[in-house]
Amino acid sequence: MSNCKKRWYPRTQIRASMQYVSIEGILQGRPRAVSKALSLVENGDFAAVSELLQELYPKAAGAFVIGITGSPGAGKSTLVEQLAQLYVQQSHRVGILAVDPTSPFSGGAILGDRIRMQELATHPDVFIRSFATRGKLGGLSAAVDDALVVLAAAGYETLLVETVGVGQDEVDIVQTADVTAVVLVPGMGDDIQAIKAGIMEIGDLFVINKADRDGVQKTRAEVEAHLALSPRDSDWTPPVLETVASQGKGIAELESMLTRFRALARSSDWWKQRRLERQRQRIIDLLRTRILDDVVKRAGNLTLDTLAKQVGLRELDPYAAVERLYKDLSLP
Ligand SMILES: Nc1nc2c(ncn2[C@@H]2O[C@H](COP(=O)(O)OP(=O)(O)O)[C@@H](O)[C@H]2O)c(=O)[nH]1
Ligand SMILES: [Mg+2]
């Protein structure tokens, strides 16, 4: 690490004890530095994150991001924990991001889960962080993207991201993953209908967890019927796996499928195309954030509030409000 620049980043809006982030510390994988960088990312100040990423992005190649999504209670955290244990046994360094307010990672779970998670959390090769920030400029998925860059630069090569598969935010998040596993449970026919529109399309693997329960075959048939109807632009046919995460069953098969996907992805054009499309989207999202950030800063909250009131009173329509902002700021 001798060639890396020693630079310190001032942070203005956070507690004094967290004012500086050491790039060197992150690159050496020091947990405190990584943790501070993740807080900076979560805080979402565009300029600060931009400076941070400038240093870390070139060093963040090679990590593999596994997205795990599904309904609350489907067993995502249990699966993530099991997978992480398997990877640690294989000498991987594992980073875990839980984007789920009900997750054990953030302390909301039953005691048993918590204890197992804590064991994992104290392992030197594992870094666990929960993410729940919403409403910041750029949104949750941008923050998750940046957090993954931090973890990758810190040497965590296998990254697991758990999200609740419900809203557009979550779809956006898993779209940044290199591979996405959708977790279902038996007897959730209606749920499948509900999440079909968003998450079913982006699943690379389907996991029927809680396969110790009745109705596995019915759920499998439903998933397969859905997959048969959705044409895919790839060499990969999403497999449907069965697991009992709470007993560690089917985890090795899931891991070997993920490995197989990774190997195929490396050499395939469709995956490169998919990555390219996502990077494109990432740039567009950042551009939108940057412009919005700039305009809002220049306009100030007062102007925005004034305009919002006028729109509320129907003195102004929202389009006219935007036009007025543009004019006041002398934008093109
Ligand atoms: N019967 C059964 N229970 C499971 C299985 N996997 C997880 N669970 C339990 O389901 C509950 C929710 O699991 P959790 O991993 O927190 O789900 P998440 O909300 O999707 O993260 C917990 O009590 C788990 O112990 C499974 O395969 N079979
Ligand atoms: Mg969870």
CSV table of C-alpha atoms and ligand atoms in Angstrom, one decimal:
chain,number,residue,atom,x,y,z
A,1,MET,CA,0.0,0.0,0.0
A,2,SER,CA,3.0,2.3,-0.1
A,3,ASN,CA,2.1,3.9,-3.4
A,4,CYS,CA,-1.4,5.0,-2.2
A,5,LYS,CA,-1.8,8.7,-1.6
A,6,LYS,CA,-2.3,9.7,2.0
A,7,ARG,CA,-5.3,12.0,1.8
A,8,TRP,CA,-7.8,13.0,4.4
A,9,TYR,CA,-11.3,14.0,3.8
A,10,PRO,CA,-12.9,16.6,6.0
A,11,ARG,CA,-16.5,16.0,6.8
A,12,THR,CA,-18.5,19.0,7.9
A,13,GLN,CA,-21.9,17.8,8.9
A,14,ILE,CA,-21.1,14.8,11.2
A,15,ARG,CA,-19.9,14.3,14.8
A,16,ALA,CA,-16.5,15.6,15.4
A,17,SER,CA,-15.2,12.1,16.2
A,18,MET,CA,-16.0,11.0,12.7
A,19,GLN,CA,-14.6,14.0,10.9
A,20,TYR,CA,-11.9,12.3,8.8
A,21,VAL,CA,-11.9,9.2,6.6
A,22,SER,CA,-8.6,7.6,5.9
A,23,ILE,CA,-8.3,6.2,2.4
A,24,GLU,CA,-5.3,4.2,3.4
A,25,GLY,CA,-7.2,2.7,6.3
A,26,ILE,CA,-10.0,1.7,3.9
A,27,LEU,CA,-7.6,0.1,1.4
A,28,GLN,CA,-6.0,-1.8,4.2
A,29,GLY,CA,-9.4,-3.0,5.3
A,30,ARG,CA,-9.4,-1.5,8.7
A,31,PRO,CA,-12.9,-1.8,10.1
A,32,ARG,CA,-13.0,1.6,11.6
A,33,ALA,CA,-12.0,3.4,8.4
A,34,VAL,CA,-14.4,1.3,6.4
A,35,SER,CA,-17.2,2.0,8.8
A,36,LYS,CA,-16.6,5.8,8.6
A,37,ALA,CA,-16.5,5.7,4.8
A,38,LEU,CA,-19.9,3.8,4.9
A,39,SER,CA,-21.3,6.5,7.1
A,40,LEU,CA,-20.1,9.1,4.7
A,41,VAL,CA,-21.8,7.3,1.9
A,42,GLU,CA,-25.0,6.9,3.8
A,43,ASN,CA,-25.0,10.6,4.6
A,44,GLY,CA,-24.9,11.1,0.9
A,45,ASP,CA,-23.1,14.5,0.5
A,46,PHE,CA,-22.4,14.5,-3.2
A,47,ALA,CA,-19.1,16.3,-3.1
A,48,ALA,CA,-17.7,14.2,-0.2
A,49,VAL,CA,-18.8,10.9,-1.8
A,50,SER,CA,-17.5,12.0,-5.1
A,51,GLU,CA,-14.0,12.7,-3.6
A,52,LEU,CA,-14.1,9.4,-1.8
A,53,LEU,CA,-15.1,7.4,-4.9
A,54,GLN,CA,-12.4,9.0,-6.9
A,55,GLU,CA,-9.8,7.2,-4.8
A,56,LEU,CA,-11.7,4.0,-4.2
A,57,TYR,CA,-13.3,3.2,-7.5
A,58,PRO,CA,-10.1,2.2,-9.3
A,59,LYS,CA,-9.3,-0.2,-6.4
A,60,ALA,CA,-12.7,-1.8,-6.3
A,61,ALA,CA,-12.5,-4.1,-9.2
A,62,GLY,CA,-13.0,-7.9,-8.9
A,63,ALA,CA,-15.6,-8.1,-6.2
A,64,PHE,CA,-18.7,-10.2,-6.9
A,65,VAL,CA,-22.0,-8.8,-5.7
A,66,ILE,CA,-24.8,-11.2,-4.9
A,67,GLY,CA,-28.3,-9.7,-4.4
A,68,ILE,CA,-30.7,-11.6,-2.3
A,69,THR,CA,-34.3,-10.3,-2.4
A,70,GLY,CA,-37.8,-11.5,-1.4
A,71,SER,CA,-40.7,-10.9,0.9
A,72,PRO,CA,-40.2,-10.1,4.6
A,73,GLY,CA,-39.8,-13.3,6.6
A,74,ALA,CA,-38.9,-15.4,3.5
A,75,GLY,CA,-35.6,-16.3,5.1
A,76,LYS,CA,-33.2,-13.9,3.3
A,77,SER,CA,-31.1,-13.1,6.4
A,78,THR,CA,-30.8,-16.8,7.3
A,79,LEU,CA,-29.7,-17.6,3.7
A,80,VAL,CA,-27.2,-14.7,3.7
A,81,GLU,CA,-25.8,-15.9,7.0
A,82,GLN,CA,-25.5,-19.4,5.7
A,83,LEU,CA,-23.9,-18.4,2.5
A,84,ALA,CA,-21.5,-16.1,4.3
A,85,GLN,CA,-20.4,-18.9,6.6
A,86,LEU,CA,-19.7,-21.1,3.5
A,87,TYR,CA,-17.7,-18.3,1.9
A,88,VAL,CA,-15.7,-17.7,5.0
A,89,GLN,CA,-14.8,-21.4,5.1
A,90,GLN,CA,-13.5,-21.0,1.6
A,91,SER,CA,-11.3,-18.1,2.8
A,92,HIS,CA,-13.3,-15.3,1.1
A,93,ARG,CA,-13.6,-12.0,2.8
A,94,VAL,CA,-17.3,-11.3,2.9
A,95,GLY,CA,-19.1,-8.0,3.0
A,96,ILE,CA,-22.8,-7.9,3.9
A,97,LEU,CA,-25.2,-5.1,3.4
A,98,ALA,CA,-28.7,-5.5,4.7
A,99,VAL,CA,-31.2,-3.0,3.3
A,100,ASP,CA,-34.1,-4.0,5.3
A,101,PRO,CA,-35.5,-2.3,8.4
A,102,THR,CA,-36.8,-5.6,9.7
A,103,SER,CA,-33.5,-7.4,9.3
A,104,PRO,CA,-31.6,-9.2,12.1
A,105,PHE,CA,-28.6,-7.1,11.0
A,106,SER,CA,-30.3,-4.0,12.3
A,107,GLY,CA,-31.5,-5.7,15.5
A,108,GLY,CA,-35.1,-6.4,14.7
A,109,ALA,CA,-35.1,-10.2,14.8
A,110,ILE,CA,-35.7,-13.0,17.3
A,111,LEU,CA,-32.8,-13.8,19.6
A,112,GLY,CA,-31.6,-16.9,17.9
A,113,ASP,CA,-30.9,-15.0,14.6
A,114,ARG,CA,-29.2,-12.2,16.5
A,115,ILE,CA,-26.8,-14.5,18.2
A,116,ARG,CA,-25.8,-16.3,15.1
A,117,MET,CA,-25.4,-13.0,13.3
A,118,GLN,CA,-23.3,-11.6,16.0
A,119,GLU,CA,-21.0,-14.6,15.7
A,120,LEU,CA,-20.6,-13.8,12.1
A,121,ALA,CA,-20.2,-10.1,12.7
A,122,THR,CA,-17.2,-10.6,15.0
A,123,HIS,CA,-15.4,-12.8,12.4
A,124,PRO,CA,-12.3,-10.9,11.1
A,125,ASP,CA,-13.2,-11.7,7.5
A,126,VAL,CA,-16.8,-10.5,7.7
A,127,PHE,CA,-18.1,-7.0,7.6
A,128,ILE,CA,-21.8,-6.5,8.2
A,129,ARG,CA,-23.7,-3.2,7.8
A,130,SER,CA,-27.3,-2.4,7.7
A,131,PHE,CA,-28.6,0.4,5.5
A,132,ALA,CA,-31.9,2.2,5.9
A,133,THR,CA,-31.4,5.7,4.7
A,134,ARG,CA,-34.1,7.1,2.5
A,135,GLY,CA,-35.0,10.4,1.1
A,136,LYS,CA,-31.5,11.6,0.5
A,137,LEU,CA,-30.6,13.0,-2.8
A,138,GLY,CA,-29.7,10.1,-5.1
A,139,GLY,CA,-31.7,7.7,-3.0
A,140,LEU,CA,-31.0,4.4,-1.4
A,141,SER,CA,-29.7,2.5,-4.4
A,142,ALA,CA,-27.0,5.1,-5.1
A,143,ALA,CA,-25.9,4.8,-1.5
A,144,VAL,CA,-25.8,1.0,-1.7
A,145,ASP,CA,-23.8,1.2,-4.9
A,146,ASP,CA,-21.3,3.4,-3.3
A,147,ALA,CA,-21.1,1.3,-0.1
A,148,LEU,CA,-20.3,-1.7,-2.3
A,149,VAL,CA,-17.4,0.2,-3.9
A,150,VAL,CA,-16.1,1.0,-0.4
A,151,LEU,CA,-16.4,-2.7,0.7
A,152,ALA,CA,-14.8,-3.9,-2.5
A,153,ALA,CA,-11.9,-1.5,-2.1
A,154,ALA,CA,-11.4,-2.7,1.4
A,155,GLY,CA,-10.8,-6.1,0.1
A,156,TYR,CA,-14.2,-7.8,0.7
A,157,GLU,CA,-14.4,-9.8,-2.5
A,158,THR,CA,-17.7,-11.5,-2.0
A,159,LEU,CA,-20.5,-9.0,-1.3
A,160,LEU,CA,-24.0,-10.0,-0.2
A,161,VAL,CA,-26.8,-7.5,-0.4
A,162,GLU,CA,-30.2,-8.3,1.2
A,163,THR,CA,-33.2,-6.3,0.2
A,164,VAL,CA,-36.9,-6.7,0.7
A,165,GLY,CA,-38.3,-7.2,-2.7
A,166,VAL,CA,-41.3,-4.8,-2.6
A,167,GLY,CA,-40.7,-1.4,-4.2
A,168,GLN,CA,-38.9,0.2,-7.1
A,169,ASP,CA,-36.0,1.1,-4.7
A,170,GLU,CA,-35.4,-2.5,-4.1
A,171,VAL,CA,-35.6,-3.4,-7.7
A,172,ASP,CA,-33.0,-0.7,-8.4
A,173,ILE,CA,-30.8,-2.0,-5.7
A,174,VAL,CA,-30.7,-5.6,-6.9
A,175,GLN,CA,-30.1,-4.4,-10.4
A,176,THR,CA,-26.7,-3.2,-9.3
A,177,ALA,CA,-25.8,-6.8,-8.2
A,178,ASP,CA,-23.8,-9.1,-10.4
A,179,VAL,CA,-26.3,-11.8,-9.8
A,180,THR,CA,-29.7,-11.8,-8.1
A,181,ALA,CA,-31.4,-14.5,-6.2
A,182,VAL,CA,-35.1,-14.2,-5.6
A,183,VAL,CA,-36.3,-15.9,-2.4
A,184,LEU,CA,-39.8,-17.3,-2.3
A,185,VAL,CA,-41.6,-19.6,0.2
A,186,PRO,CA,-44.1,-22.3,-0.5
A,187,GLY,CA,-47.7,-21.3,-0.6
A,188,MET,CA,-47.3,-17.7,-1.6
A,189,GLY,CA,-49.1,-17.8,-4.9
A,190,ASP,CA,-50.6,-14.4,-4.5
A,191,ASP,CA,-47.3,-13.0,-3.5
A,192,ILE,CA,-45.8,-14.2,-6.7
A,193,GLN,CA,-48.5,-12.4,-8.6
A,194,ALA,CA,-47.8,-9.3,-6.7
A,195,ILE,CA,-44.0,-9.2,-7.1
A,196,LYS,CA,-44.0,-10.7,-10.6
A,197,ALA,CA,-44.0,-7.3,-12.3
A,198,GLY,CA,-40.9,-6.1,-10.7
A,199,ILE,CA,-38.6,-8.7,-9.2
A,200,MET,CA,-39.4,-11.8,-11.1
A,201,GLU,CA,-37.9,-10.3,-14.2
A,202,ILE,CA,-34.6,-9.6,-12.7
A,203,GLY,CA,-34.0,-12.9,-10.9
A,204,ASP,CA,-31.1,-14.9,-12.1
A,205,LEU,CA,-31.8,-17.7,-9.6
A,206,PHE,CA,-35.0,-18.6,-7.8
A,207,VAL,CA,-34.8,-20.0,-4.3
A,208,ILE,CA,-37.8,-21.7,-2.7
A,209,ASN,CA,-36.8,-21.5,0.9
A,210,LYS,CA,-38.7,-23.1,3.8
A,211,ALA,CA,-38.8,-26.2,1.6
A,212,ASP,CA,-39.6,-28.1,4.8
A,213,ARG,CA,-43.1,-26.8,4.4
A,214,ASP,CA,-46.0,-28.0,2.2
A,215,GLY,CA,-46.6,-26.6,-1.2
A,216,VAL,CA,-43.1,-26.7,-2.7
A,217,GLN,CA,-44.1,-28.3,-5.9
A,218,LYS,CA,-47.0,-25.9,-6.4
A,219,THR,CA,-44.7,-22.9,-6.0
A,220,ARG,CA,-42.1,-24.5,-8.2
A,221,ALA,CA,-44.7,-25.0,-10.9
A,222,GLU,CA,-45.8,-21.4,-10.6
A,223,VAL,CA,-42.3,-20.0,-10.9
A,224,GLU,CA,-41.4,-22.3,-13.8
A,225,ALA,CA,-44.6,-21.3,-15.6
A,226,HIS,CA,-43.8,-17.7,-15.1
A,227,LEU,CA,-40.2,-18.2,-16.3
A,228,ALA,CA,-41.4,-20.0,-19.4
A,229,LEU,CA,-43.5,-17.0,-20.3
A,230,SER,CA,-40.8,-14.4,-19.9
A,231,PRO,CA,-38.3,-14.5,-22.7
A,232,ARG,CA,-34.7,-13.8,-21.6
A,233,ASP,CA,-31.9,-12.2,-23.5
A,234,SER,CA,-29.2,-14.5,-22.1
A,235,ASP,CA,-27.4,-17.8,-22.3
A,236,TRP,CA,-28.6,-18.5,-18.7
A,237,THR,CA,-31.8,-20.2,-17.7
A,238,PRO,CA,-32.6,-19.3,-14.2
A,239,PRO,CA,-32.7,-22.4,-12.0
A,240,VAL,CA,-35.3,-22.9,-9.3
A,241,LEU,CA,-33.6,-24.2,-6.1
A,242,GLU,CA,-35.0,-25.5,-2.9
A,243,THR,CA,-33.5,-24.7,0.5
A,244,VAL,CA,-34.2,-25.0,4.2
A,245,ALA,CA,-32.0,-22.2,5.3
A,246,SER,CA,-32.7,-22.6,9.0
A,247,GLN,CA,-31.2,-26.1,8.7
A,248,GLY,CA,-28.5,-25.3,6.3
A,249,LYS,CA,-30.0,-27.5,3.6
A,250,GLY,CA,-29.5,-26.7,-0.1
A,251,ILE,CA,-26.9,-23.9,0.7
A,252,ALA,CA,-24.0,-25.7,-1.0
A,253,GLU,CA,-26.2,-26.2,-4.1
A,254,LEU,CA,-27.1,-22.5,-4.1
A,255,GLU,CA,-23.4,-21.6,-3.7
A,256,SER,CA,-22.4,-23.8,-6.6
A,257,MET,CA,-25.1,-22.3,-8.8
A,258,LEU,CA,-23.9,-18.8,-8.0
A,259,THR,CA,-20.3,-19.9,-8.8
A,260,ARG,CA,-21.5,-21.4,-12.1
A,261,PHE,CA,-23.3,-18.1,-12.9
A,262,ARG,CA,-20.2,-16.2,-12.2
A,263,ALA,CA,-18.1,-18.3,-14.4
A,264,LEU,CA,-20.6,-18.0,-17.3
A,265,ALA,CA,-21.0,-14.3,-16.8
A,266,ARG,CA,-17.3,-13.7,-17.0
A,267,SER,CA,-17.2,-15.0,-20.6
A,268,SER,CA,-20.5,-13.9,-21.9
A,269,ASP,CA,-21.5,-11.0,-24.1
A,270,TRP,CA,-25.0,-10.6,-22.7
A,271,TRP,CA,-23.7,-10.1,-19.3
A,272,LYS,CA,-21.2,-7.5,-20.4
A,273,GLN,CA,-24.0,-5.8,-22.2
A,274,ARG,CA,-26.1,-5.9,-19.0
A,275,ARG,CA,-23.2,-4.4,-17.0
A,276,LEU,CA,-22.8,-1.7,-19.6
A,277,GLU,CA,-26.5,-0.9,-19.5
A,278,ARG,CA,-26.3,-0.6,-15.7
A,279,GLN,CA,-23.2,1.6,-15.7
A,280,ARG,CA,-25.1,3.8,-18.2
A,281,GLN,CA,-28.0,4.0,-15.9
A,282,ARG,CA,-25.7,4.8,-13.0
A,283,ILE,CA,-24.2,7.7,-14.8
A,284,ILE,CA,-27.7,9.0,-15.7
A,285,ASP,CA,-28.8,8.7,-12.1
A,286,LEU,CA,-25.8,10.5,-10.8
A,287,LEU,CA,-26.2,13.2,-13.4
A,288,ARG,CA,-29.8,13.7,-12.3
A,289,THR,CA,-28.7,13.8,-8.6
A,290,ARG,CA,-25.9,16.3,-9.4
A,291,ILE,CA,-28.1,18.6,-11.4
A,292,LEU,CA,-30.9,18.4,-8.8
A,293,ASP,CA,-28.4,19.0,-6.0
A,294,ASP,CA,-27.1,22.0,-7.7
A,295,VAL,CA,-30.4,23.5,-8.5
A,296,VAL,CA,-31.8,22.9,-5.0
A,297,LYS,CA,-28.7,24.4,-3.5
A,298,ARG,CA,-28.9,27.5,-5.7
A,299,ALA,CA,-32.6,28.0,-5.3
A,300,GLY,CA,-32.5,27.4,-1.5
A,301,ASN,CA,-35.2,25.9,0.5
A,302,LEU,CA,-37.1,29.1,0.9
A,303,THR,CA,-37.8,29.4,-2.9
A,304,LEU,CA,-38.8,25.8,-3.0
A,305,ASP,CA,-41.1,26.2,-0.1
A,306,THR,CA,-42.6,29.4,-1.6
A,307,LEU,CA,-43.2,27.6,-4.9
A,308,ALA,CA,-44.6,24.6,-3.2
A,309,LYS,CA,-47.1,26.7,-1.3
A,310,GLN,CA,-48.2,28.4,-4.6
A,311,VAL,CA,-48.6,25.1,-6.2
A,312,GLY,CA,-50.7,23.9,-3.3
A,313,LEU,CA,-52.9,27.0,-3.6
A,314,ARG,CA,-53.2,26.4,-7.3
A,315,GLU,CA,-51.7,29.8,-8.0
A,316,LEU,CA,-49.1,28.0,-10.0
A,317,ASP,CA,-49.0,24.6,-11.7
A,318,PRO,CA,-45.9,22.4,-11.0
A,319,TYR,CA,-44.6,22.8,-14.5
A,320,ALA,CA,-44.7,26.6,-14.2
A,321,ALA,CA,-42.9,26.3,-10.9
A,322,VAL,CA,-40.1,24.5,-12.6
A,323,GLU,CA,-40.0,27.1,-15.3
A,324,ARG,CA,-39.8,29.8,-12.7
A,325,LEU,CA,-36.9,28.1,-10.9
A,326,TYR,CA,-35.1,27.8,-14.2
A,327,LYS,CA,-35.7,31.4,-15.0
A,328,ASP,CA,-34.7,32.7,-11.5
A,329,LEU,CA,-31.5,30.7,-11.7
A,330,SER,CA,-30.8,31.8,-15.3
A,331,LEU,CA,-30.5,28.2,-16.4
A,332,PRO,CA,-30.7,27.4,-20.1
B,1,LIG,N1,-39.3,-23.5,8.7
B,1,LIG,C1,-38.3,-22.7,8.2
B,1,LIG,N2,-38.1,-21.5,8.8
B,1,LIG,C2,-37.1,-20.8,8.3
B,1,LIG,C3,-36.3,-21.2,7.2
B,1,LIG,N3,-35.4,-20.2,6.9
B,1,LIG,C4,-35.6,-19.3,7.8
B,1,LIG,N4,-36.6,-19.6,8.6
B,1,LIG,C5,-37.1,-18.8,9.7
B,1,LIG,O1,-38.0,-17.7,9.2
B,1,LIG,C6,-37.9,-16.6,10.0
B,1,LIG,C7,-37.5,-15.4,9.1
B,1,LIG,O2,-36.2,-15.5,8.6
B,1,LIG,P1,-35.3,-14.3,8.2
B,1,LIG,O3,-34.0,-14.9,7.7
B,1,LIG,O4,-35.2,-13.3,9.3
B,1,LIG,O5,-36.2,-13.7,7.0
B,1,LIG,P2,-36.0,-12.4,6.1
B,1,LIG,O6,-37.0,-11.4,6.7
B,1,LIG,O7,-36.3,-12.7,4.7
B,1,LIG,O8,-34.6,-11.9,6.3
B,1,LIG,C8,-36.8,-16.9,11.0
B,1,LIG,O9,-37.5,-17.2,12.2
B,1,LIG,C9,-36.1,-18.0,10.5
B,1,LIG,O10,-35.5,-18.8,11.5
B,1,LIG,C10,-36.6,-22.5,6.6
B,1,LIG,O11,-36.0,-22.9,5.6
B,1,LIG,N5,-37.6,-23.2,7.1
B,2,MG,MG,-33.8,-10.1,6.9
